[in-house]
mmCIF file with all atom_site columns, C-alpha atoms in Angstrom:
data_model
loop_
_atom_site.group_PDB
_atom_site.id
_atom_site.type_symbol
_atom_site.label_atom_id
_atom_site.label_alt_id
_atom_site.label_comp_id
_atom_site.label_asym_id
_atom_site.label_entity_id
_atom_site.label_seq_id
_atom_site.pdbx_PDB_ins_code
_atom_site.Cartn_x
_atom_site.Cartn_y
_atom_site.Cartn_z
_atom_site.occupancy
_atom_site.B_iso_or_equiv
_atom_site.pdbx_formal_charge
_atom_site.auth_seq_id
_atom_site.auth_comp_id
_atom_site.auth_asym_id
_atom_site.auth_atom_id
_atom_site.pdbx_PDB_model_num
ATOM 1   C CA . MET A 1 1   ? 99.521  123.621 184.918 1.00 71.00 ? 1   MET A CA 1
ATOM 2   C CA . ASN A 1 2   ? 97.733  124.436 187.600 1.00 82.00 ? 2   ASN A CA 1
ATOM 3   C CA . ILE A 1 3   ? 96.330  127.697 188.574 1.00 82.00 ? 3   ILE A CA 1
ATOM 4   C CA . SER A 1 4   ? 98.910  127.749 191.655 1.00 88.00 ? 4   SER A CA 1
ATOM 5   C CA . ASP A 1 5   ? 101.583 127.253 188.827 1.00 92.00 ? 5   ASP A CA 1
ATOM 6   C CA . THR A 1 6   ? 99.802  130.009 186.529 1.00 94.00 ? 6   THR A CA 1
ATOM 7   C CA . LEU A 1 7   ? 100.108 132.580 189.634 1.00 95.00 ? 7   LEU A CA 1
ATOM 8   C CA . SER A 1 8   ? 103.650 131.775 190.409 1.00 95.00 ? 8   SER A CA 1
ATOM 9   C CA . ASP A 1 9   ? 104.464 132.351 187.041 1.00 96.00 ? 9   ASP A CA 1
ATOM 10  C CA . ILE A 1 10  ? 102.391 135.636 186.704 1.00 96.00 ? 10  ILE A CA 1
ATOM 11  C CA . GLN A 1 11  ? 104.440 136.739 189.768 1.00 96.00 ? 11  GLN A CA 1
ATOM 12  C CA . LYS A 1 12  ? 107.663 135.829 188.541 1.00 95.00 ? 12  LYS A CA 1
ATOM 13  C CA . TRP A 1 13  ? 106.994 137.874 185.161 1.00 96.00 ? 13  TRP A CA 1
ATOM 14  C CA . TYR A 1 14  ? 105.908 140.977 187.305 1.00 95.00 ? 14  TYR A CA 1
ATOM 15  C CA . ALA A 1 15  ? 108.749 140.715 189.745 1.00 94.00 ? 15  ALA A CA 1
ATOM 16  C CA . ALA A 1 16  ? 111.428 140.295 186.867 1.00 93.00 ? 16  ALA A CA 1
ATOM 17  C CA . GLN A 1 17  ? 109.935 143.863 185.504 1.00 92.00 ? 17  GLN A CA 1
ATOM 18  C CA . CYS A 1 18  ? 110.078 145.642 188.942 1.00 90.00 ? 18  CYS A CA 1
ATOM 19  C CA . ASP A 1 19  ? 113.293 147.717 188.640 1.00 82.00 ? 19  ASP A CA 1
ATOM 20  C CA . GLY A 1 20  ? 112.242 150.373 191.206 1.00 80.00 ? 20  GLY A CA 1
ATOM 21  C CA . ASP A 1 21  ? 110.427 152.639 188.341 1.00 80.00 ? 21  ASP A CA 1
ATOM 22  C CA . TRP A 1 22  ? 108.584 150.436 186.188 1.00 84.00 ? 22  TRP A CA 1
ATOM 23  C CA . GLU A 1 23  ? 106.157 149.570 189.211 1.00 87.00 ? 23  GLU A CA 1
ATOM 24  C CA . HIS A 1 24  ? 105.256 153.125 189.512 1.00 82.00 ? 24  HIS A CA 1
ATOM 25  C CA . SER A 1 25  ? 103.419 153.831 186.028 1.00 82.00 ? 25  SER A CA 1
ATOM 26  C CA . TYR A 1 26  ? 102.955 150.229 185.265 1.00 88.00 ? 26  TYR A CA 1
ATOM 27  C CA . SER A 1 27  ? 100.964 147.183 186.509 1.00 89.00 ? 27  SER A CA 1
ATOM 28  C CA . ILE A 1 28  ? 99.055  144.250 186.395 1.00 95.00 ? 28  ILE A CA 1
ATOM 29  C CA . SER A 1 29  ? 95.006  144.410 187.288 1.00 96.00 ? 29  SER A CA 1
ATOM 30  C CA . ILE A 1 30  ? 92.628  141.327 187.582 1.00 96.00 ? 30  ILE A CA 1
ATOM 31  C CA . THR A 1 31  ? 88.885  142.548 187.877 1.00 97.00 ? 31  THR A CA 1
ATOM 32  C CA . THR A 1 32  ? 85.488  140.789 187.887 1.00 96.00 ? 32  THR A CA 1
ATOM 33  C CA . MET A 1 33  ? 83.015  142.316 185.103 1.00 93.00 ? 33  MET A CA 1
ATOM 34  C CA . ASP A 1 34  ? 79.286  142.512 185.513 1.00 88.00 ? 34  ASP A CA 1
ATOM 35  C CA . ASN A 1 35  ? 78.592  140.056 182.243 1.00 81.00 ? 35  ASN A CA 1
ATOM 36  C CA . PRO A 1 36  ? 79.985  138.113 184.615 1.00 88.00 ? 36  PRO A CA 1
ATOM 37  C CA . GLY A 1 37  ? 83.471  137.502 184.242 1.00 92.00 ? 37  GLY A CA 1
ATOM 38  C CA . TRP A 1 38  ? 86.995  138.201 184.289 1.00 95.00 ? 38  TRP A CA 1
ATOM 39  C CA . SER A 1 39  ? 88.907  141.419 183.062 1.00 97.00 ? 39  SER A CA 1
ATOM 40  C CA . VAL A 1 40  ? 92.844  140.962 182.881 1.00 97.00 ? 40  VAL A CA 1
ATOM 41  C CA . THR A 1 41  ? 95.216  143.918 182.073 1.00 97.00 ? 41  THR A CA 1
ATOM 42  C CA . ILE A 1 42  ? 98.747  143.472 182.052 1.00 97.00 ? 42  ILE A CA 1
ATOM 43  C CA . ASN A 1 43  ? 101.046 146.579 181.136 1.00 95.00 ? 43  ASN A CA 1
ATOM 44  C CA . LEU A 1 44  ? 103.500 145.900 178.710 1.00 94.00 ? 44  LEU A CA 1
ATOM 45  C CA . THR A 1 45  ? 105.237 149.066 178.249 1.00 89.00 ? 45  THR A CA 1
ATOM 46  C CA . ARG A 1 46  ? 109.052 148.824 178.634 1.00 88.00 ? 46  ARG A CA 1
ATOM 47  C CA . THR A 1 47  ? 109.175 145.582 178.732 1.00 92.00 ? 47  THR A CA 1
ATOM 48  C CA . ILE A 1 48  ? 110.537 142.929 176.353 1.00 92.00 ? 48  ILE A CA 1
ATOM 49  C CA . LEU A 1 49  ? 106.912 141.883 174.940 1.00 95.00 ? 49  LEU A CA 1
ATOM 50  C CA . GLU A 1 50  ? 106.006 145.652 173.877 1.00 91.00 ? 50  GLU A CA 1
ATOM 51  C CA . GLU A 1 51  ? 106.336 145.105 170.192 1.00 88.00 ? 51  GLU A CA 1
ATOM 52  C CA . LYS A 1 52  ? 106.062 141.471 170.155 1.00 93.00 ? 52  LYS A CA 1
ATOM 53  C CA . LYS A 1 53  ? 103.518 140.000 167.667 1.00 95.00 ? 53  LYS A CA 1
ATOM 54  C CA . PHE A 1 54  ? 99.933  138.576 169.463 1.00 96.00 ? 54  PHE A CA 1
ATOM 55  C CA . GLU A 1 55  ? 97.699  136.554 167.855 1.00 96.00 ? 55  GLU A CA 1
ATOM 56  C CA . SER A 1 56  ? 94.226  137.721 168.968 1.00 95.00 ? 56  SER A CA 1
ATOM 57  C CA . VAL A 1 57  ? 92.121  135.075 170.795 1.00 94.00 ? 57  VAL A CA 1
ATOM 58  C CA . GLU A 1 58  ? 88.313  135.274 170.423 1.00 92.00 ? 58  GLU A CA 1
ATOM 59  C CA . GLN A 1 59  ? 86.241  132.159 171.387 1.00 87.00 ? 59  GLN A CA 1
ATOM 60  C CA . GLY A 1 60  ? 82.527  131.736 172.501 1.00 82.00 ? 60  GLY A CA 1
ATOM 61  C CA . LEU A 1 61  ? 81.349  135.237 171.284 1.00 66.00 ? 61  LEU A CA 1
ATOM 62  C CA . ASP A 1 62  ? 80.153  134.151 167.729 1.00 61.00 ? 62  ASP A CA 1
ATOM 63  C CA . ASP A 1 63  ? 76.640  135.512 168.073 1.00 57.00 ? 63  ASP A CA 1
ATOM 64  C CA . GLY A 1 64  ? 77.399  138.633 169.551 1.00 57.00 ? 64  GLY A CA 1
ATOM 65  C CA . THR A 1 65  ? 75.762  137.123 173.085 1.00 55.00 ? 65  THR A CA 1
ATOM 66  C CA . PRO A 1 66  ? 78.527  135.572 175.153 1.00 54.00 ? 66  PRO A CA 1
ATOM 67  C CA . ASP A 1 67  ? 77.931  132.800 177.766 1.00 65.00 ? 67  ASP A CA 1
ATOM 68  C CA . ALA A 1 68  ? 79.976  131.995 180.763 1.00 71.00 ? 68  ALA A CA 1
ATOM 69  C CA . SER A 1 69  ? 82.613  130.006 178.423 1.00 82.00 ? 69  SER A CA 1
ATOM 70  C CA . TRP A 1 70  ? 83.773  133.051 176.266 1.00 91.00 ? 70  TRP A CA 1
ATOM 71  C CA . ILE A 1 71  ? 87.098  134.700 176.461 1.00 94.00 ? 71  ILE A CA 1
ATOM 72  C CA . SER A 1 72  ? 88.709  137.069 174.269 1.00 95.00 ? 72  SER A CA 1
ATOM 73  C CA . CYS A 1 73  ? 92.581  137.807 174.488 1.00 97.00 ? 73  CYS A CA 1
ATOM 74  C CA . ASP A 1 74  ? 94.600  140.754 172.284 1.00 97.00 ? 74  ASP A CA 1
ATOM 75  C CA . VAL A 1 75  ? 97.577  143.269 172.696 1.00 97.00 ? 75  VAL A CA 1
ATOM 76  C CA . ARG A 1 76  ? 96.108  146.858 172.195 1.00 94.00 ? 76  ARG A CA 1
ATOM 77  C CA . VAL A 1 77  ? 97.235  150.860 172.822 1.00 90.00 ? 77  VAL A CA 1
ATOM 78  C CA . LEU A 1 78  ? 95.548  152.259 175.728 1.00 85.00 ? 78  LEU A CA 1
ATOM 79  C CA . LYS A 1 79  ? 95.348  155.840 176.763 1.00 77.00 ? 79  LYS A CA 1
ATOM 80  C CA . ASP A 1 80  ? 98.481  157.319 177.334 1.00 69.00 ? 80  ASP A CA 1
ATOM 81  C CA . ASP A 1 81  ? 100.128 154.882 174.811 1.00 74.00 ? 81  ASP A CA 1
ATOM 82  C CA . PHE A 1 82  ? 100.450 152.349 177.031 1.00 84.00 ? 82  PHE A CA 1
ATOM 83  C CA . VAL A 1 83  ? 100.697 149.025 175.332 1.00 92.00 ? 83  VAL A CA 1
ATOM 84  C CA . ALA A 1 84  ? 98.775  146.071 177.336 1.00 96.00 ? 84  ALA A CA 1
ATOM 85  C CA . PHE A 1 85  ? 97.558  142.498 176.740 1.00 97.00 ? 85  PHE A CA 1
ATOM 86  C CA . VAL A 1 86  ? 93.938  142.722 177.555 1.00 97.00 ? 86  VAL A CA 1
ATOM 87  C CA . GLY A 1 87  ? 91.906  139.263 178.216 1.00 97.00 ? 87  GLY A CA 1
ATOM 88  C CA . ARG A 1 88  ? 88.444  139.379 179.087 1.00 96.00 ? 88  ARG A CA 1
ATOM 89  C CA . GLY A 1 89  ? 86.454  135.832 179.965 1.00 94.00 ? 89  GLY A CA 1
ATOM 90  C CA . GLY A 1 90  ? 83.527  134.130 181.103 1.00 92.00 ? 90  GLY A CA 1
ATOM 91  C CA . PRO A 1 91  ? 83.350  133.151 185.349 1.00 92.00 ? 91  PRO A CA 1
ATOM 92  C CA . GLY A 1 92  ? 85.177  129.639 184.654 1.00 91.00 ? 92  GLY A CA 1
ATOM 93  C CA . ARG A 1 93  ? 88.129  131.563 182.463 1.00 93.00 ? 93  ARG A CA 1
ATOM 94  C CA . LEU A 1 94  ? 90.520  133.244 184.407 1.00 95.00 ? 94  LEU A CA 1
ATOM 95  C CA . ASP A 1 95  ? 93.415  130.844 184.840 1.00 95.00 ? 95  ASP A CA 1
ATOM 96  C CA . GLU A 1 96  ? 92.615  130.386 180.667 1.00 94.00 ? 96  GLU A CA 1
ATOM 97  C CA . ILE A 1 97  ? 93.271  134.051 180.359 1.00 96.00 ? 97  ILE A CA 1
ATOM 98  C CA . LEU A 1 98  ? 96.632  134.308 182.249 1.00 97.00 ? 98  LEU A CA 1
ATOM 99  C CA . GLN A 1 99  ? 97.506  130.698 180.727 1.00 96.00 ? 99  GLN A CA 1
ATOM 100 C CA . VAL A 1 100 ? 96.999  132.886 177.003 1.00 97.00 ? 100 VAL A CA 1
ATOM 101 C CA . PHE A 1 101 ? 99.377  135.612 178.259 1.00 97.00 ? 101 PHE A CA 1
ATOM 102 C CA . LEU A 1 102 ? 101.952 133.104 179.641 1.00 97.00 ? 102 LEU A CA 1
ATOM 103 C CA . THR A 1 103 ? 101.869 130.872 176.758 1.00 96.00 ? 103 THR A CA 1
ATOM 104 C CA . TRP A 1 104 ? 102.597 133.968 174.395 1.00 97.00 ? 104 TRP A CA 1
ATOM 105 C CA . ALA A 1 105 ? 105.131 135.527 176.669 1.00 97.00 ? 105 ALA A CA 1
ATOM 106 C CA . LYS A 1 106 ? 107.117 132.274 177.551 1.00 96.00 ? 106 LYS A CA 1
ATOM 107 C CA . SER A 1 107 ? 107.370 132.176 173.616 1.00 95.00 ? 107 SER A CA 1
ATOM 108 C CA . GLU A 1 108 ? 110.392 134.563 174.143 1.00 91.00 ? 108 GLU A CA 1
ATOM 109 C CA . PRO A 1 109 ? 113.499 132.567 174.998 1.00 90.00 ? 109 PRO A CA 1
ATOM 110 C CA . ASP A 1 110 ? 114.435 134.694 177.855 1.00 90.00 ? 110 ASP A CA 1
ATOM 111 C CA . TRP A 1 111 ? 110.688 135.653 178.936 1.00 93.00 ? 111 TRP A CA 1
ATOM 112 C CA . LEU A 1 112 ? 111.890 137.410 182.278 1.00 91.00 ? 112 LEU A CA 1
ATOM 113 C CA . ALA A 1 113 ? 114.366 139.377 180.738 1.00 88.00 ? 113 ALA A CA 1
ATOM 114 C CA . VAL A 1 114 ? 113.888 143.018 181.008 1.00 79.00 ? 114 VAL A CA 1
ATOM 115 C CA . PRO A 1 115 ? 114.694 145.566 178.249 1.00 75.00 ? 115 PRO A CA 1
ATOM 116 C CA . PRO A 1 116 ? 117.912 147.461 179.123 1.00 73.00 ? 116 PRO A CA 1
ATOM 117 C CA . GLU A 1 117 ? 117.267 150.694 181.165 1.00 73.00 ? 117 GLU A CA 1
ATOM 118 C CA . ALA A 1 118 ? 115.684 153.608 180.046 1.00 73.00 ? 118 ALA A CA 1
ATOM 119 C CA . THR A 1 119 ? 118.462 156.223 179.412 1.00 81.00 ? 119 THR A CA 1
ATOM 120 C CA . GLU A 1 120 ? 117.378 159.779 181.087 1.00 86.00 ? 120 GLU A CA 1
ATOM 121 C CA . GLU A 1 121 ? 116.781 160.972 177.086 1.00 86.00 ? 121 GLU A CA 1
ATOM 122 C CA . ASP A 1 122 ? 114.484 158.074 176.525 1.00 81.00 ? 122 ASP A CA 1
ATOM 123 C CA . LEU A 1 123 ? 112.412 158.801 179.675 1.00 83.00 ? 123 LEU A CA 1
ATOM 124 C CA . ASP A 1 124 ? 112.372 162.600 178.478 1.00 87.00 ? 124 ASP A CA 1
ATOM 125 C CA . ARG A 1 125 ? 111.384 161.355 174.678 1.00 84.00 ? 125 ARG A CA 1
ATOM 126 C CA . GLU A 1 126 ? 108.121 159.438 176.605 1.00 81.00 ? 126 GLU A CA 1
ATOM 127 C CA . TYR A 1 127 ? 107.311 162.172 179.022 1.00 85.00 ? 127 TYR A CA 1
ATOM 128 C CA . TRP A 1 128 ? 107.287 164.597 175.850 1.00 88.00 ? 128 TRP A CA 1
ATOM 129 C CA . ALA A 1 129 ? 105.260 162.446 173.947 1.00 83.00 ? 129 ALA A CA 1
ATOM 130 C CA . LYS A 1 130 ? 102.536 162.035 176.585 1.00 83.00 ? 130 LYS A CA 1
ATOM 131 C CA . LEU A 1 131 ? 101.937 165.818 177.202 1.00 87.00 ? 131 LEU A CA 1
ATOM 132 C CA . PRO A 1 132 ? 98.858  167.182 175.358 1.00 86.00 ? 132 PRO A CA 1
ATOM 133 C CA . ASN A 1 133 ? 98.992  169.761 172.260 1.00 81.00 ? 133 ASN A CA 1
ATOM 134 C CA . ASP A 1 134 ? 98.558  172.866 173.250 1.00 80.00 ? 134 ASP A CA 1
ATOM 135 C CA . ASP A 1 135 ? 94.755  173.269 173.049 1.00 77.00 ? 135 ASP A CA 1
ATOM 136 C CA . SER A 1 136 ? 93.643  175.869 175.612 1.00 75.00 ? 136 SER A CA 1
ATOM 137 C CA . SER A 1 137 ? 92.496  179.399 174.894 1.00 84.00 ? 137 SER A CA 1
ATOM 138 C CA . LEU A 1 138 ? 94.299  180.436 177.626 1.00 90.00 ? 138 LEU A CA 1
ATOM 139 C CA . GLY A 1 139 ? 98.179  181.852 177.149 1.00 93.00 ? 139 GLY A CA 1
ATOM 140 C CA . CYS A 1 140 ? 101.114 180.036 178.712 1.00 93.00 ? 140 CYS A CA 1
ATOM 141 C CA . SER A 1 141 ? 101.915 181.834 182.380 1.00 94.00 ? 141 SER A CA 1
ATOM 142 C CA . GLN A 1 142 ? 105.597 181.684 181.479 1.00 94.00 ? 142 GLN A CA 1
ATOM 143 C CA . ASP A 1 143 ? 106.607 185.378 180.877 1.00 95.00 ? 143 ASP A CA 1
ATOM 144 C CA . GLY A 1 144 ? 107.237 186.209 177.021 1.00 95.00 ? 144 GLY A CA 1
ATOM 145 C CA . CYS A 1 145 ? 105.428 183.235 175.808 1.00 93.00 ? 145 CYS A CA 1
ATOM 146 C CA . SER A 1 146 ? 102.839 183.383 173.386 1.00 92.00 ? 146 SER A CA 1
ATOM 147 C CA . ARG A 1 147 ? 101.777 179.571 173.080 1.00 92.00 ? 147 ARG A CA 1
ATOM 148 C CA . ASN A 1 148 ? 98.553  178.383 174.785 1.00 92.00 ? 148 ASN A CA 1
ATOM 149 C CA . ARG A 1 149 ? 98.829  176.132 177.806 1.00 92.00 ? 149 ARG A CA 1
ATOM 150 C CA . ILE A 1 150 ? 98.207  172.701 177.981 1.00 92.00 ? 150 ILE A CA 1
ATOM 151 C CA . SER A 1 151 ? 95.377  170.635 179.712 1.00 89.00 ? 151 SER A CA 1
ATOM 152 C CA . PHE A 1 152 ? 95.484  170.653 183.131 1.00 88.00 ? 152 PHE A CA 1
ATOM 153 C CA . SER A 1 153 ? 98.517  173.128 183.383 1.00 92.00 ? 153 SER A CA 1
ATOM 154 C CA . VAL A 1 154 ? 99.305  176.913 183.515 1.00 93.00 ? 154 VAL A CA 1
ATOM 155 C CA . PHE A 1 155 ? 102.541 175.911 180.698 1.00 93.00 ? 155 PHE A CA 1
ATOM 156 C CA . CYS A 1 156 ? 102.707 175.314 177.676 1.00 92.00 ? 156 CYS A CA 1
ATOM 157 C CA . ARG A 1 157 ? 104.357 171.967 176.587 1.00 92.00 ? 157 ARG A CA 1
ATOM 158 C CA . LYS A 1 158 ? 107.679 173.297 176.576 1.00 93.00 ? 158 LYS A CA 1
ATOM 159 C CA . HIS A 1 159 ? 107.381 175.066 179.709 1.00 94.00 ? 159 HIS A CA 1
ATOM 160 C CA . HIS A 1 160 ? 105.370 172.720 181.655 1.00 94.00 ? 160 HIS A CA 1
ATOM 161 C CA . PHE A 1 161 ? 108.120 170.166 180.236 1.00 93.00 ? 161 PHE A CA 1
ATOM 162 C CA . GLU A 1 162 ? 110.621 172.183 182.089 1.00 94.00 ? 162 GLU A CA 1
ATOM 163 C CA . ALA A 1 163 ? 108.694 172.882 185.172 1.00 94.00 ? 163 ALA A CA 1
ATOM 164 C CA . VAL A 1 164 ? 108.415 169.364 185.890 1.00 92.00 ? 164 VAL A CA 1
ATOM 165 C CA . ARG A 1 165 ? 111.652 167.646 184.410 1.00 92.00 ? 165 ARG A CA 1
ATOM 166 C CA . LYS A 1 166 ? 113.549 170.496 185.938 1.00 93.00 ? 166 LYS A CA 1
ATOM 167 C CA . LYS A 1 167 ? 115.689 171.106 182.839 1.00 94.00 ? 167 LYS A CA 1
ATOM 168 C CA . PRO A 1 168 ? 115.480 172.904 179.277 1.00 94.00 ? 168 PRO A CA 1
ATOM 169 C CA . CYS A 1 169 ? 113.657 171.295 176.671 1.00 93.00 ? 169 CYS A CA 1
ATOM 170 C CA . MET A 1 170 ? 115.363 169.769 173.826 1.00 91.00 ? 170 MET A CA 1
ATOM 171 C CA . PHE A 1 171 ? 111.863 168.963 171.984 1.00 88.00 ? 171 PHE A CA 1
ATOM 172 C CA . GLU A 1 172 ? 110.367 171.285 169.767 1.00 81.00 ? 172 GLU A CA 1
ATOM 173 C CA . PRO A 1 173 ? 106.690 172.619 170.574 1.00 73.00 ? 173 PRO A CA 1
ATOM 174 C CA . ALA A 1 174 ? 103.875 171.601 167.810 1.00 61.00 ? 174 ALA A CA 1
#
């Protein structure tokens, strides 16, 4: 497979995930690194690959000083509980990093499938899980609330959820 085919398949996978919602929160990024090399991050959250097992790939890192032929790929949980394929490699390894992802993705019978659309309750649960715990020394601004506010808000988790989601919170604060 040549680089044109690789990019075409990456584009197909990305386009299949775009549902009017996914692409606003999740992404694919390809950047350069200063050691030198490539960094590829493909967000898998809310895709059929999110829980798929991945065997890490590591080459050329044996002595701890990578040369131009090194490569490292794995799937990990990033900040905000996003699950992502993360590939890094030397300056001539971009196509190979993308191929590692595609080989893994295409091992799924319908690699372009998307999971069933998330329900409103699923989205609420996902939003709630990402909110920080009440940890400020300042109290919640909601009248009568004795909980502390969360970072970057004037409210505790419960009242922040209700203000943003515009509905009663069905979750119990920690």
